[in-house]
Amino acid sequence: MNGAESIVKSLTAAGIDRCFANPGTSEMHFLAALDRVGGIDCSLCLFEGVVTGAADGYARMAGKPALTLLHCGPGLANGLANLHNAKRARTPMLNIVGDHARDHVRFNTPLTSDVVNIARPFSDWVRKIDRPEDIARDVSEAIAASSGPKGGIATLVLPTDLAWGPGPAPLSSAPQVPGLDPVADEVIAEAAAIIERGEPVLIFATGPALSEAGTRALGRLASLAHVEYLAPVNGPRYDRGAGRVDIARIPYDPGLARARIGHIKHILLVGTDEPASFFAYPDTPGSVVPEGCTLHRFSEAGMDAVAGLEALADRLGTGATAYRVTERIETARPSGAITPTSLAAAIAATLPEHAIICDEGLTQGREVMPATTHGPPHSWVQITGGAIGNGLPLALGAAMGARDRRVVSVQADGSGLFTLQALWSQAREGLDVTTVILANQSYEILKGEMANIGVPTPGPLAQDMMSLQNPAIDWLALSKGFGVPAARAEDAETLMQLLEQSYATPGPFLIEARIG
Amino acid sequence: MNGAESIVKSLTAAGIDRCFANPGTSEMHFLAALDRVGGIDCSLCLFEGVVTGAADGYARMAGKPALTLLHCGPGLANGLANLHNAKRARTPMLNIVGDHARDHVRFNTPLTSDVVNIARPFSDWVRKIDRPEDIARDVSEAIAASSGPKGGIATLVLPTDLAWGPGPAPLSSAPQVPGLDPVADEVIAEAAAIIERGEPVLIFATGPALSEAGTRALGRLASLAHVEYLAPVNGPRYDRGAGRVDIARIPYDPGLARARIGHIKHILLVGTDEPASFFAYPDTPGSVVPEGCTLHRFSEAGMDAVAGLEALADRLGTGATAYRVTERIETARPSGAITPTSLAAAIAATLPEHAIICDEGLTQGREVMPATTHGPPHSWVQITGGAIGNGLPLALGAAMGARDRRVVSVQADGSGLFTLQALWSQAREGLDVTTVILANQSYEILKGEMANIGVPTPGPLAQDMMSLQNPAIDWLALSKGFGVPAARAEDAETLMQLLEQSYATPGPFLIEARIG
């Protein structure tokens, strides 16, 4: 048994059964081991940003880490932006990055790079295996670092000679992983005391607090008239729709965010930082917290926020079912030109039960979340770290992690072009993904930002940098090129007809929705 | 004058006039400054790997650094793989990476990242501007680090509040940059003494030694019967063809490389490391240097190798014109199926004068270089760091850096898919780039590598990871999607007809060459 086979057996024993890969020469022994050992299915992606984005989507839906297999420092580098998103989502993920044989590094051949330091800014745990006798320990620690309720991004660098050399006895079961830390009783008591003052309180919550159990606890707390709750703009996953407790996002626009929470006197921070504007602007405070409002840290990431919120709700005497669940309200079918409003209505009016909405809609897609609040029960995953190019890979991975559910991938055109190669893997795996490209043919978000910084009329160079015309992007051709059938919608009726046709047809489909 | 305007004025004073960009919110003031100040043209790229690859190609042809404009840590991360290639090419490049305002970092908003440490493994020089009073110094040092004969990859991180805040007086001219260090007289004398022994000598040379002046000096030395020269597999630029002194690359295959230089007793290393196999393989030495052969370091990168080689040739008494220039030999027009041989002949038979061949052909393209040796004078640029996805962006940048020359972009299909968004910028800028996709629909290079590691018959999972079929990639559709007209060739006659048609037509064109 060589090192690669030992590692694959350990991963399998720990329950890892899915890999996303773009391998190269230094990963050949690992590939051969995947074949020989069995138990881990592998999906080929044409670019490493697709690999890491897909692993993120998989883990958010399947609730366990996927493995990625990446080629040397530059292969890892191509996956970093979506590792950034995954890290912000606190997604469990285990990256294996092949590297040169240990005694080959001294030749400084072209692909030589400092893999560990490339991984570090985007990993919660990183290690390069140094010696054969360290393989067992390092693999065990890597699995532990990526798995369990506290899991995160673990990056294990595997020199190719340790893959082909003799391997240790593999793990026979998953290594023990730490559970979540409890929220301390005194913190819960303090939060209760704050709420009992009767002043307006906002619970600002993310992570596990967005789960069904978490939102029920939040809903119980909001049965108190002066308590409300919001999520940040970038929560990793929401389970929402009819029968669930809804949670809204704080507005992205800092002016709207300030207006929304201007009356709040206390903010309880649950697994997140204080509400702030995404970017800074001249002569504007970065925080959107109202003056005189106090911040209280309720829980950090890695803590059992759900149990903490439940204990808080108990302590305040709210009934165990005092939360309000969302009722089902059918959305009227829109007609006419495709606008952000009619687009959102078209998605809401046709959404299948238990769909997964994957959101990188940005400017043109912001109305989809409120529009689908009263839709059938569904999950919502989205870009979490602002590193655009997350959506299409995330949809790929989410579909792999929940193969019986339709994924509706709401994708801005500019950011969709960063990692469009994900479409090919969607076709290859025959996944039920309906991609809706919000084709406004511009980096619309930047036009707003230009105005925000005080340049209401950008010059010709800046305008050119925000336009995706000249030439126009033909999404139907791009989709066909990657083997995904596609059609164009220029009005809401056609959009809904294409959505419904796609939902009724197995496999991926792409709709270029021309925003009027 | 704000900070961004001051910086743009300084860059303009230093002669920088070309920027490749994928900007975001934190770069809006810089964009506005490019408009207000003028003097720097800007090309939009749809992905940052295109930005950095294009800047590399531009500098290799124009001989001066291009500016890149990138958005925060994740935007930089997307450009790192092609920064790796550029660093290996010792390309001068100046990256400006926008970052959050200094007092915004504490909010840890989604895009917050450690930009300096993300840049470090792929930069020769990196700095984040800390204070307004440092802008002038830091910009001057960044320009100096990227420019001149010793230039390299300089990355300057610009917090957005320093872009919008008051700026210092800009530079009035380019900062002084250090020249190349001379090769010491005693090193030259020692090299001469080695050559005078009469044993077989290989001069293994890269960098400026590949220039016309460098190859003439090498050619003079090779007029001695026991002296020969080779380049590594990854030289940054060759000027070759009829009337130039040719220099061949050492074979990529380590077995062929060992055979090629097996008789050599001394190797003079000129700006490169000892010849070694690209990857390590089990039970095989990494070096390809024959036993008993000694290595002599003649010059390092940053030294004036050309003057050193000329001095050596003088000292050995070789005539000033003792080099042999390549004669023009027409290539017979091939026919029939497209194979690596007929493909190379088709390119050689039709190559226009002063074309630029951009090579990321990998397995299927290895015969193009020998086949074009006796072609018309042309330049050759290629992937230098093994980070695939270099070719299409490099072709884009090379065409921008030499707008009067036709670029022939010889591109393997698998690696072309990493950064295919470059096609759009080729169309947008109306560049004379003819892309030839070597469509064998597989990661062919990995099949060879699987055999090299001792797995002659890969299992089904490994085979699946090396196939680009299921579904087949439709390059004509992808090219159309990005606005570049395209056609398919399934035989050598059609390939030549399409090449000639493209050379006669301004603007980009893509040929999907189906390797039979």
Short mmCIF file of N, CA and C in Angstrom, two decimals, chain A residues 277-334:
data_model
loop_
_atom_site.label_atom_id
_atom_site.label_comp_id
_atom_site.label_asym_id
_atom_site.label_seq_id
_atom_site.Cartn_x
_atom_site.Cartn_y
_atom_site.Cartn_z
N SER A 277 -21.01 48.69 6.30
CA SER A 277 -21.17 48.76 4.85
C SER A 277 -20.13 47.84 4.20
N PHE A 278 -20.49 47.24 3.09
CA PHE A 278 -19.63 46.26 2.42
C PHE A 278 -18.29 46.90 2.06
N PHE A 279 -18.36 48.09 1.49
CA PHE A 279 -17.17 48.89 1.19
C PHE A 279 -17.25 50.20 1.95
N ALA A 280 -16.12 50.87 2.07
CA ALA A 280 -16.10 52.21 2.66
C ALA A 280 -16.32 53.25 1.57
N TYR A 281 -16.91 54.38 1.95
CA TYR A 281 -17.09 55.49 1.02
C TYR A 281 -16.59 56.76 1.69
N PRO A 282 -16.14 57.73 0.89
CA PRO A 282 -15.62 58.97 1.48
C PRO A 282 -16.67 59.65 2.36
N ASP A 283 -16.22 60.17 3.48
CA ASP A 283 -17.06 60.99 4.36
C ASP A 283 -18.30 60.26 4.85
N THR A 284 -18.20 58.96 5.00
CA THR A 284 -19.34 58.16 5.45
C THR A 284 -18.80 57.14 6.45
N PRO A 285 -19.46 56.99 7.60
CA PRO A 285 -18.96 55.98 8.54
C PRO A 285 -19.10 54.57 7.96
N GLY A 286 -18.16 53.69 8.27
CA GLY A 286 -18.23 52.33 7.78
C GLY A 286 -19.31 51.52 8.48
N SER A 287 -19.50 51.79 9.76
CA SER A 287 -20.52 51.07 10.51
C SER A 287 -21.90 51.61 10.15
N VAL A 288 -22.91 50.73 10.18
CA VAL A 288 -24.27 51.23 9.99
C VAL A 288 -25.05 51.18 11.31
N VAL A 289 -24.34 50.97 12.40
CA VAL A 289 -24.97 50.92 13.72
C VAL A 289 -25.41 52.33 14.12
N PRO A 290 -26.65 52.50 14.57
CA PRO A 290 -27.11 53.85 14.93
C PRO A 290 -26.35 54.41 16.13
N GLU A 291 -26.26 55.70 16.20
CA GLU A 291 -25.60 56.34 17.33
C GLU A 291 -26.35 56.00 18.63
N GLY A 292 -25.61 55.73 19.66
CA GLY A 292 -26.23 55.41 20.95
C GLY A 292 -26.65 53.96 21.09
N CYS A 293 -26.51 53.20 20.01
CA CYS A 293 -26.85 51.77 20.07
C CYS A 293 -25.65 51.01 20.61
N THR A 294 -25.87 50.05 21.48
CA THR A 294 -24.75 49.27 22.02
C THR A 294 -24.71 47.88 21.40
N LEU A 295 -23.47 47.38 21.28
CA LEU A 295 -23.24 46.06 20.68
C LEU A 295 -22.95 45.06 21.78
N HIS A 296 -23.52 43.88 21.66
CA HIS A 296 -23.29 42.81 22.64
C HIS A 296 -22.94 41.55 21.89
N ARG A 297 -21.80 40.96 22.23
CA ARG A 297 -21.37 39.73 21.57
C ARG A 297 -22.08 38.56 22.23
N PHE A 298 -22.98 37.92 21.51
CA PHE A 298 -23.71 36.77 22.08
C PHE A 298 -22.93 35.48 21.82
N SER A 299 -22.50 35.27 20.58
CA SER A 299 -21.73 34.05 20.28
C SER A 299 -20.80 34.31 19.11
N GLU A 300 -19.72 33.55 19.13
CA GLU A 300 -18.75 33.59 18.03
C GLU A 300 -19.01 32.36 17.14
N ALA A 301 -18.40 32.40 15.97
CA ALA A 301 -18.41 31.20 15.15
C ALA A 301 -17.76 30.07 15.94
N GLY A 302 -18.27 28.84 15.78
CA GLY A 302 -17.73 27.71 16.54
C GLY A 302 -18.47 27.48 17.84
N MET A 303 -19.44 28.34 18.14
CA MET A 303 -20.23 28.15 19.35
C MET A 303 -21.63 27.67 18.98
N ASP A 304 -22.30 27.06 19.93
CA ASP A 304 -23.62 26.50 19.68
C ASP A 304 -24.66 27.59 19.83
N ALA A 305 -24.76 28.43 18.80
CA ALA A 305 -25.66 29.58 18.84
C ALA A 305 -27.11 29.13 18.95
N VAL A 306 -27.45 28.01 18.32
CA VAL A 306 -28.85 27.59 18.32
C VAL A 306 -29.29 27.26 19.74
N ALA A 307 -28.49 26.44 20.43
CA ALA A 307 -28.83 26.11 21.81
C ALA A 307 -28.84 27.37 22.68
N GLY A 308 -27.91 28.27 22.41
CA GLY A 308 -27.85 29.52 23.17
C GLY A 308 -29.10 30.35 22.98
N LEU A 309 -29.56 30.46 21.73
CA LEU A 309 -30.76 31.26 21.44
C LEU A 309 -31.99 30.58 22.05
N GLU A 310 -32.02 29.27 22.00
CA GLU A 310 -33.15 28.55 22.61
C GLU A 310 -33.18 28.79 24.13
N ALA A 311 -31.99 28.74 24.74
CA ALA A 311 -31.92 28.98 26.18
C ALA A 311 -32.36 30.40 26.52
N LEU A 312 -31.98 31.32 25.67
CA LEU A 312 -32.38 32.72 25.87
C LEU A 312 -33.89 32.86 25.75
N ALA A 313 -34.46 32.22 24.73
CA ALA A 313 -35.91 32.28 24.54
C ALA A 313 -36.64 31.65 25.73
N ASP A 314 -36.10 30.53 26.23
CA ASP A 314 -36.69 29.90 27.42
C ASP A 314 -36.67 30.86 28.61
N ARG A 315 -35.50 31.43 28.80
CA ARG A 315 -35.31 32.30 29.96
C ARG A 315 -36.26 33.50 29.94
N LEU A 316 -36.57 33.95 28.72
CA LEU A 316 -37.46 35.10 28.58
C LEU A 316 -38.93 34.68 28.58
N GLY A 317 -39.14 33.38 28.71
CA GLY A 317 -40.51 32.89 28.88
C GLY A 317 -41.32 32.87 27.59
N THR A 318 -40.64 32.94 26.45
CA THR A 318 -41.42 32.85 25.20
C THR A 318 -41.80 31.39 24.99
N GLY A 319 -42.98 31.16 24.48
CA GLY A 319 -43.45 29.79 24.28
C GLY A 319 -42.60 29.03 23.29
N ALA A 320 -42.56 27.73 23.47
CA ALA A 320 -41.70 26.89 22.63
C ALA A 320 -42.13 26.95 21.17
N THR A 321 -43.38 27.34 20.90
CA THR A 321 -43.84 27.46 19.51
C THR A 321 -44.34 28.86 19.23
N ALA A 322 -43.75 29.82 19.92
CA ALA A 322 -44.20 31.20 19.75
C ALA A 322 -43.73 31.82 18.44
N TYR A 323 -42.92 31.09 17.70
CA TYR A 323 -42.43 31.63 16.42
C TYR A 323 -43.57 31.64 15.40
N ARG A 324 -43.45 32.52 14.44
CA ARG A 324 -44.45 32.61 13.37
C ARG A 324 -43.88 32.00 12.12
N VAL A 325 -44.56 31.01 11.57
CA VAL A 325 -44.04 30.43 10.32
C VAL A 325 -44.67 31.16 9.13
N THR A 326 -43.93 31.10 8.05
CA THR A 326 -44.33 31.78 6.83
C THR A 326 -45.52 31.05 6.21
N GLU A 327 -46.52 31.82 5.81
CA GLU A 327 -47.62 31.16 5.10
C GLU A 327 -47.34 31.17 3.61
N ARG A 328 -47.97 30.23 2.93
CA ARG A 328 -47.80 30.12 1.49
C ARG A 328 -48.68 31.14 0.80
N ILE A 329 -48.09 32.00 0.02
CA ILE A 329 -48.87 32.94 -0.79
C ILE A 329 -48.39 32.80 -2.23
N GLU A 330 -49.28 32.47 -3.11
CA GLU A 330 -48.91 32.32 -4.52
C GLU A 330 -48.50 33.68 -5.07
N THR A 331 -47.50 33.69 -5.91
CA THR A 331 -47.07 34.92 -6.55
C THR A 331 -47.80 35.05 -7.89
N ALA A 332 -48.34 36.24 -8.13
CA ALA A 332 -49.01 36.47 -9.42
C ALA A 332 -47.98 36.38 -10.55
N ARG A 333 -48.37 35.77 -11.66
CA ARG A 333 -47.45 35.60 -12.78
C ARG A 333 -47.23 36.94 -13.46
N PRO A 334 -45.99 37.38 -13.56
CA PRO A 334 -45.71 38.69 -14.16
C PRO A 334 -45.80 38.63 -15.68
#
